[in-house]
Amino acid sequence: MISLTQTAILLAAAVVAVSLFRFARLSSILGYLAAGLAIGPWGLNLISDVEHIRHAAEFGIVLLLFVIGLELQPTRLWVMRRIVFGLGAAQVALCTLLLGAIAWALGQPPAAAGIIGFGLSLSSTPLVLQVLAERQELKTQHGRAAFGILLFQDLAVLPALAILPMLEPVPDSHPSVGPWWLTLLKLLAVGAGVLIGGGRVVLRPALRLVARVQVSEVFTAAALLTVILTALLANRLGLSASLGAFLAGVLLADSEFRHELEADLEPFKGLLLGLFFISVGMAANLGLLRSAPLELLALTAGFLLVKILAITALGKLARMRGDSPLRLGFALPTGGEFAFVLFSLAERGKLFDVHTADLLILAVTLSMMLGPLLLIAYEAVSQRRKAEAAAPYDEIDARDIPVIIAGFGRFGQIVARVLRVKGLTFTALDSSQTHVDFVRRFGNYGDASRLDLLRAAGAQTARVLVLAIDDVDASVRTATVVREQFPQLRIFARARSRQHAFALMDVGVTEIIRETYASSLELAGAVLEALGETPASAREAVRRFRQHDQETLQAQYRVKEDEEKFLATTREAAQQLERLFEADEARSEATQRHG
């Protein structure tokens, strides 16, 4: 049992360290690891009973696997099957083979070398996803690939946890330990029991009954009980508790309780995972930095380099475009939290010695600290290289095409769909990695503000440019190039705001549609009709507002550099609009009296 004093020390260390790391725009996991290093035996030695705390914190891994199971909806796996079971399986297999072969060549037995290779092939799911989310790269090509690979890694851990006990040497004092096939039968029995019998017959009906009570804390207790019972069932049968929790999560992935269970368990999972990472930091043998620094640095740098090269090569084989393979390689080189579990279990099972386990755990810890920094360094170098040389664009069909759509996000795609319905051809241009795969089905990948790309797209002979680029600076830059080089090209531009519209007007664009303007007016008309206005009256109100707003926009544009005049024009426009509506209201009342 963790004492109250230890709890206070752990919470204080977590609050301080994680806050400092987040202020520095680094992962919270690194903060937890740093907190463990600070308060552990190799730091301030505020807590020395590391094993006791780690045992308590391992329930965080159980909860993590349950939540991962909740996210594994069959439909989601089917959509991502090529990335998850293709690229993901290739990454785990290739990295395990390369790293395991190196460990075997350095003198490790085959079983230990395999565990080392597999453990180092894994990456930290929460660390990588958090770093990519903070950099807004989850929807990019390399972000989607990283998510799929991490998903497969999480799946691959489960059989590894089941197989690991089979690899342990059986001591003479325990001759009753069963053969490997018995463990496999137990695994199948638990899986079938949880997924088919217990889940459909017992678990879902029980949760429905608890949900009818409509007491949130009771449902939270039921969620925790579900995880604990399935973990205990698996543990009693000689399997991993984490495996049982994962199977329960998969069972409930398609249930109506998935989101509520995930929300209820998230605080417990977050705190216990944080405690687990703190315990890892506390257990890290920092004495190796003094006794074996070269061995530690060589191991860390070596497996980081192998993973970067291997994952980048797989990205290229998967035909990822541009620098996405390298970005993927630099996103996934770190070790993962499951490596701590695997190496700790392997050391307890006498598959390798304490020194090797300590060295591997400290190397993984260092890699998790270095990983985000490596990605930042690569992106800095990549941005400098992009500034020096623009990326090549796709080959473009030289046919005469009347419409060019610059920006193929949600706005540009709607315009494109209408054109296709009418049988009109167009060329779509988009430089966003988020849309690149979709763009190639209808157009081309490239920066629409580049003069050579516009010429290749046929801007000399095209009649219309639909300017639908999401980024304001890129949109204005493209409009400037087109106005200067292709004055005959009629521009229909999308503006995200009034300021964006003003910037486009500055470069000579006159036909501008503000992003949410038309849909807002359409909705306003529908609301008026719902409140009893006739369709004609609603349309007239919307028309008058549209006309007034366009006149206001032009008036504001003429004085936009003079703040006082701009504010005065805005106030005057609001008063004028109010007078218009008052006149409309008076006219409506007069009509009703005469009617």
CSV table of C-alpha atoms in Angstrom, one decimal, residues 152-442:
chain,number,residue,atom,x,y,z
A,152,PHE,CA,-0.5,-2.7,-35.1
A,153,GLN,CA,2.3,-2.5,-32.4
A,154,ASP,CA,-0.4,-2.4,-29.7
A,155,LEU,CA,-2.0,-5.5,-31.2
A,156,ALA,CA,1.4,-7.2,-31.5
A,157,VAL,CA,2.1,-6.7,-27.8
A,158,LEU,CA,-0.7,-9.0,-26.8
A,159,PRO,CA,0.6,-12.3,-28.3
A,160,ALA,CA,4.0,-11.3,-27.0
A,161,LEU,CA,2.7,-11.1,-23.5
A,162,ALA,CA,1.1,-14.5,-23.9
A,163,ILE,CA,4.2,-16.1,-25.5
A,164,LEU,CA,6.7,-14.7,-23.0
A,165,PRO,CA,6.0,-17.2,-20.2
A,166,MET,CA,6.5,-20.0,-22.7
A,167,LEU,CA,10.1,-18.8,-23.3
A,168,GLU,CA,11.1,-18.7,-19.6
A,169,PRO,CA,13.4,-21.5,-18.4
A,170,VAL,CA,11.5,-23.9,-16.2
A,171,PRO,CA,13.3,-24.3,-12.8
A,172,ASP,CA,13.6,-27.8,-11.4
A,173,SER,CA,11.5,-26.8,-8.4
A,174,HIS,CA,8.5,-26.1,-10.7
A,175,PRO,CA,8.2,-29.2,-13.0
A,176,SER,CA,4.4,-28.8,-13.1
A,177,VAL,CA,4.6,-25.8,-15.4
A,178,GLY,CA,2.5,-26.6,-18.5
A,179,PRO,CA,3.7,-26.9,-22.1
A,180,TRP,CA,3.3,-24.1,-24.6
A,181,TRP,CA,0.2,-25.6,-26.2
A,182,LEU,CA,-1.6,-25.5,-22.9
A,183,THR,CA,-1.0,-21.8,-22.7
A,184,LEU,CA,-2.3,-21.4,-26.2
A,185,LEU,CA,-5.5,-23.3,-25.4
A,186,LYS,CA,-6.0,-21.1,-22.4
A,187,LEU,CA,-5.6,-18.0,-24.5
A,188,LEU,CA,-8.2,-19.3,-27.0
A,189,ALA,CA,-10.6,-20.3,-24.2
A,190,VAL,CA,-10.4,-16.9,-22.5
A,191,GLY,CA,-10.8,-15.1,-25.8
A,192,ALA,CA,-13.9,-17.2,-26.8
A,193,GLY,CA,-15.3,-16.9,-23.3
A,194,VAL,CA,-15.0,-13.1,-23.0
A,195,LEU,CA,-15.9,-12.2,-26.6
A,196,ILE,CA,-18.7,-14.7,-27.3
A,197,GLY,CA,-20.1,-15.9,-24.0
A,198,GLY,CA,-19.4,-13.6,-21.2
A,199,GLY,CA,-19.7,-10.4,-23.2
A,200,ARG,CA,-22.9,-11.0,-25.2
A,201,VAL,CA,-24.7,-12.9,-22.4
A,202,VAL,CA,-23.5,-11.2,-19.2
A,203,LEU,CA,-21.5,-8.0,-19.7
A,204,ARG,CA,-23.6,-5.9,-22.0
A,205,PRO,CA,-26.9,-6.7,-20.3
A,206,ALA,CA,-25.3,-6.0,-17.0
A,207,LEU,CA,-24.1,-2.6,-18.2
A,208,ARG,CA,-27.5,-1.8,-19.6
A,209,LEU,CA,-29.0,-2.5,-16.2
A,210,VAL,CA,-26.4,-0.3,-14.4
A,211,ALA,CA,-27.0,2.5,-17.0
A,212,ARG,CA,-30.7,2.5,-16.1
A,213,VAL,CA,-29.8,3.5,-12.6
A,214,GLN,CA,-28.6,6.8,-14.0
A,215,VAL,CA,-26.0,7.4,-11.3
A,216,SER,CA,-22.7,8.4,-13.0
A,217,GLU,CA,-20.4,7.1,-10.2
A,218,VAL,CA,-22.1,3.7,-10.2
A,219,PHE,CA,-21.5,3.4,-13.9
A,220,THR,CA,-17.8,4.4,-13.4
A,221,ALA,CA,-17.5,1.7,-10.7
A,222,ALA,CA,-19.1,-0.8,-13.1
A,223,ALA,CA,-16.5,0.2,-15.8
A,224,LEU,CA,-13.6,-0.4,-13.3
A,225,LEU,CA,-15.2,-3.6,-12.2
A,226,THR,CA,-15.4,-4.8,-15.8
A,227,VAL,CA,-11.7,-4.2,-16.3
A,228,ILE,CA,-10.7,-5.8,-13.0
A,229,LEU,CA,-12.8,-8.9,-13.4
A,230,THR,CA,-11.6,-9.7,-17.0
A,231,ALA,CA,-8.0,-9.1,-15.9
A,232,LEU,CA,-8.4,-11.4,-12.9
A,233,LEU,CA,-10.0,-14.1,-15.1
A,234,ALA,CA,-7.0,-14.0,-17.5
A,235,ASN,CA,-4.5,-13.9,-14.6
A,236,ARG,CA,-6.1,-16.9,-12.8
A,237,LEU,CA,-5.7,-18.9,-16.0
A,238,GLY,CA,-2.0,-18.1,-16.2
A,239,LEU,CA,-2.3,-15.4,-18.9
A,240,SER,CA,-1.5,-11.7,-18.8
A,241,ALA,CA,-4.0,-9.5,-16.9
A,242,SER,CA,-3.5,-6.9,-19.7
A,243,LEU,CA,-4.6,-9.4,-22.3
A,244,GLY,CA,-7.9,-10.0,-20.5
A,245,ALA,CA,-8.5,-6.3,-20.2
A,246,PHE,CA,-7.8,-5.8,-23.9
A,247,LEU,CA,-10.3,-8.6,-24.9
A,248,ALA,CA,-12.9,-6.9,-22.8
A,249,GLY,CA,-12.3,-3.6,-24.5
A,250,VAL,CA,-12.6,-5.3,-28.0
A,251,LEU,CA,-15.9,-6.8,-26.9
A,252,LEU,CA,-17.3,-3.4,-26.0
A,253,ALA,CA,-15.8,-1.5,-29.0
A,254,ASP,CA,-19.1,-1.7,-31.0
A,255,SER,CA,-21.4,-1.3,-28.0
A,256,GLU,CA,-23.4,1.8,-27.1
A,257,PHE,CA,-21.3,2.2,-23.9
A,258,ARG,CA,-17.9,2.7,-25.7
A,259,HIS,CA,-17.6,6.5,-25.4
A,260,GLU,CA,-19.0,6.6,-21.8
A,261,LEU,CA,-16.6,3.9,-20.7
A,262,GLU,CA,-13.6,5.6,-22.3
A,263,ALA,CA,-14.6,8.9,-20.7
A,264,ASP,CA,-15.1,7.4,-17.2
A,265,LEU,CA,-11.8,5.5,-17.3
A,266,GLU,CA,-9.7,8.3,-18.8
A,267,PRO,CA,-8.8,10.0,-15.5
A,268,PHE,CA,-7.8,6.7,-13.9
A,269,LYS,CA,-5.8,5.6,-16.9
A,270,GLY,CA,-4.0,9.0,-17.1
A,271,LEU,CA,-3.0,9.0,-13.5
A,272,LEU,CA,-2.0,5.4,-13.3
A,273,LEU,CA,0.0,5.6,-16.5
A,274,GLY,CA,1.7,8.7,-15.2
A,275,LEU,CA,2.5,6.7,-12.0
A,276,PHE,CA,3.9,3.9,-14.2
A,277,PHE,CA,6.2,6.3,-16.1
A,278,ILE,CA,7.3,7.8,-12.8
A,279,SER,CA,8.1,4.3,-11.5
A,280,VAL,CA,10.1,3.7,-14.7
A,281,GLY,CA,12.1,6.8,-14.1
A,282,MET,CA,12.7,5.9,-10.5
A,283,ALA,CA,13.9,2.4,-11.5
A,284,ALA,CA,16.2,3.7,-14.3
A,285,ASN,CA,19.7,2.8,-13.2
A,286,LEU,CA,21.5,6.1,-13.7
A,287,GLY,CA,24.7,4.5,-12.4
A,288,LEU,CA,25.1,3.1,-15.9
A,289,LEU,CA,25.8,6.7,-17.1
A,290,ARG,CA,28.9,6.5,-15.0
A,291,SER,CA,29.9,2.9,-15.2
A,292,ALA,CA,29.0,2.1,-18.9
A,293,PRO,CA,28.4,5.4,-20.7
A,294,LEU,CA,29.7,4.3,-24.1
A,295,GLU,CA,27.7,1.1,-24.0
A,296,LEU,CA,24.6,3.0,-23.1
A,297,LEU,CA,25.0,5.7,-25.8
A,298,ALA,CA,26.0,3.2,-28.4
A,299,LEU,CA,22.8,1.1,-27.7
A,300,THR,CA,20.5,4.2,-27.7
A,301,ALA,CA,22.0,5.8,-30.8
A,302,GLY,CA,22.2,2.4,-32.6
A,303,PHE,CA,18.6,1.3,-32.3
A,304,LEU,CA,17.4,4.8,-33.0
A,305,LEU,CA,19.4,4.9,-36.3
A,306,VAL,CA,18.3,1.4,-37.3
A,307,LYS,CA,14.6,2.3,-36.8
A,308,ILE,CA,14.9,5.6,-38.6
A,309,LEU,CA,16.5,3.9,-41.6
A,310,ALA,CA,14.2,0.9,-41.6
A,311,ILE,CA,10.9,2.8,-41.2
A,312,THR,CA,12.0,5.4,-43.9
A,313,ALA,CA,12.8,2.6,-46.3
A,314,LEU,CA,9.3,1.0,-45.6
A,315,GLY,CA,7.7,4.4,-46.2
A,316,LYS,CA,9.4,4.6,-49.6
A,317,LEU,CA,8.4,1.1,-50.5
A,318,ALA,CA,4.8,2.1,-49.6
A,319,ARG,CA,5.1,4.9,-52.2
A,320,MET,CA,4.6,7.7,-49.7
A,321,ARG,CA,5.2,11.1,-51.5
A,322,GLY,CA,7.7,13.9,-50.8
A,323,ASP,CA,9.5,13.8,-47.5
A,324,SER,CA,6.7,11.8,-45.8
A,325,PRO,CA,8.9,8.6,-45.5
A,326,LEU,CA,11.6,10.5,-43.6
A,327,ARG,CA,9.0,12.3,-41.4
A,328,LEU,CA,7.6,8.9,-40.6
A,329,GLY,CA,11.0,7.6,-39.8
A,330,PHE,CA,11.7,10.5,-37.4
A,331,ALA,CA,8.3,10.2,-35.8
A,332,LEU,CA,8.7,6.5,-34.7
A,333,PRO,CA,12.3,5.8,-33.7
A,334,THR,CA,11.8,6.0,-30.0
A,335,GLY,CA,11.3,3.0,-27.7
A,336,GLY,CA,7.8,2.5,-26.1
A,337,GLU,CA,6.3,2.0,-22.7
A,338,PHE,CA,5.6,-1.7,-23.5
A,339,ALA,CA,9.3,-2.3,-23.8
A,340,PHE,CA,9.6,-1.5,-20.1
A,341,VAL,CA,7.0,-4.2,-19.4
A,342,LEU,CA,8.6,-6.8,-21.7
A,343,PHE,CA,12.1,-6.2,-20.4
A,344,SER,CA,11.0,-6.3,-16.8
A,345,LEU,CA,9.1,-9.5,-17.3
A,346,ALA,CA,12.0,-11.1,-19.2
A,347,GLU,CA,14.4,-10.2,-16.4
A,348,ARG,CA,12.1,-11.7,-13.8
A,349,GLY,CA,11.8,-14.8,-16.0
A,350,LYS,CA,15.6,-15.1,-16.1
A,351,LEU,CA,15.7,-14.7,-19.9
A,352,PHE,CA,18.5,-12.1,-19.5
A,353,ASP,CA,20.4,-10.7,-16.6
A,354,VAL,CA,19.7,-7.6,-14.5
A,355,HIS,CA,22.5,-5.5,-16.1
A,356,THR,CA,21.1,-6.1,-19.6
A,357,ALA,CA,17.5,-5.2,-18.4
A,358,ASP,CA,18.7,-2.0,-16.7
A,359,LEU,CA,20.7,-1.0,-19.8
A,360,LEU,CA,17.8,-1.6,-22.2
A,361,ILE,CA,15.3,0.2,-19.9
A,362,LEU,CA,17.6,3.2,-19.6
A,363,ALA,CA,18.3,3.3,-23.3
A,364,VAL,CA,14.5,3.3,-24.1
A,365,THR,CA,14.0,6.1,-21.5
A,366,LEU,CA,16.8,8.2,-23.2
A,367,SER,CA,15.2,7.5,-26.6
A,368,MET,CA,11.8,8.8,-25.4
A,369,MET,CA,13.5,12.0,-24.3
A,370,LEU,CA,15.5,12.3,-27.5
A,371,GLY,CA,12.7,11.4,-29.9
A,372,PRO,CA,10.7,14.6,-29.9
A,373,LEU,CA,13.9,16.6,-30.2
A,374,LEU,CA,15.0,14.5,-33.2
A,375,LEU,CA,11.7,15.3,-35.0
A,376,ILE,CA,12.0,19.0,-34.2
A,377,ALA,CA,15.6,19.0,-35.5
A,378,TYR,CA,14.6,17.2,-38.7
A,379,GLU,CA,11.7,19.6,-39.4
A,380,ALA,CA,14.0,22.6,-38.9
A,381,VAL,CA,16.5,21.2,-41.5
A,382,SER,CA,13.6,20.2,-43.8
A,383,GLN,CA,12.1,23.7,-43.7
A,384,ARG,CA,15.5,25.2,-44.6
A,385,ARG,CA,15.9,22.8,-47.5
A,386,LYS,CA,12.4,23.6,-48.8
A,387,ALA,CA,13.1,27.3,-48.7
A,388,GLU,CA,16.2,26.7,-50.9
A,389,ALA,CA,14.5,24.4,-53.4
A,390,ALA,CA,10.8,24.1,-54.1
A,391,ALA,CA,9.4,20.6,-54.2
A,392,PRO,CA,8.6,19.2,-57.6
A,393,TYR,CA,5.0,19.0,-58.6
A,394,ASP,CA,3.1,16.1,-60.3
A,395,GLU,CA,3.0,15.8,-64.1
A,396,ILE,CA,-0.1,17.5,-65.5
A,397,ASP,CA,-2.1,16.5,-68.5
A,398,ALA,CA,-1.6,19.1,-71.2
A,399,ARG,CA,-5.3,19.1,-72.4
A,400,ASP,CA,-7.2,22.4,-72.5
A,401,ILE,CA,-9.2,22.5,-69.3
A,402,PRO,CA,-11.5,25.5,-68.5
A,403,VAL,CA,-11.3,25.5,-64.7
A,404,ILE,CA,-8.4,25.3,-62.3
A,405,ILE,CA,-9.3,24.7,-58.6
A,406,ALA,CA,-6.5,25.8,-56.3
A,407,GLY,CA,-7.1,24.2,-52.9
A,408,PHE,CA,-8.9,20.9,-52.8
A,409,GLY,CA,-10.2,20.8,-49.3
A,410,ARG,CA,-13.9,20.7,-48.3
A,411,PHE,CA,-14.7,24.0,-50.1
A,412,GLY,CA,-13.0,23.1,-53.4
A,413,GLN,CA,-14.3,19.6,-53.4
A,414,ILE,CA,-18.0,20.8,-53.4
A,415,VAL,CA,-17.3,23.1,-56.4
A,416,ALA,CA,-15.6,20.1,-58.1
A,417,ARG,CA,-18.6,17.9,-57.5
A,418,VAL,CA,-21.0,20.4,-59.1
A,419,LEU,CA,-18.6,20.7,-62.1
A,420,ARG,CA,-18.5,16.9,-62.5
A,421,VAL,CA,-22.3,16.6,-62.4
A,422,LYS,CA,-22.4,19.1,-65.4
A,423,GLY,CA,-19.6,17.1,-67.2
A,424,LEU,CA,-17.1,20.0,-67.0
A,425,THR,CA,-13.4,19.1,-66.6
A,426,PHE,CA,-11.1,20.8,-64.2
A,427,THR,CA,-7.6,20.6,-62.8
A,428,ALA,CA,-7.2,20.5,-59.0
A,429,LEU,CA,-4.0,21.8,-57.3
A,430,ASP,CA,-3.3,21.3,-53.6
A,431,SER,CA,0.0,21.2,-51.6
A,432,SER,CA,-1.5,20.0,-48.4
A,433,GLN,CA,-0.3,16.5,-47.3
A,434,THR,CA,-3.7,16.0,-45.8
A,435,HIS,CA,-5.4,16.0,-49.2
A,436,VAL,CA,-2.6,14.7,-51.4
A,437,ASP,CA,-3.8,11.2,-51.9
A,438,PHE,CA,-7.3,12.3,-52.7
A,439,VAL,CA,-6.1,15.2,-54.9
A,440,ARG,CA,-4.3,12.8,-57.2
A,441,ARG,CA,-7.6,11.1,-58.2
A,442,PHE,CA,-8.8,14.3,-59.7
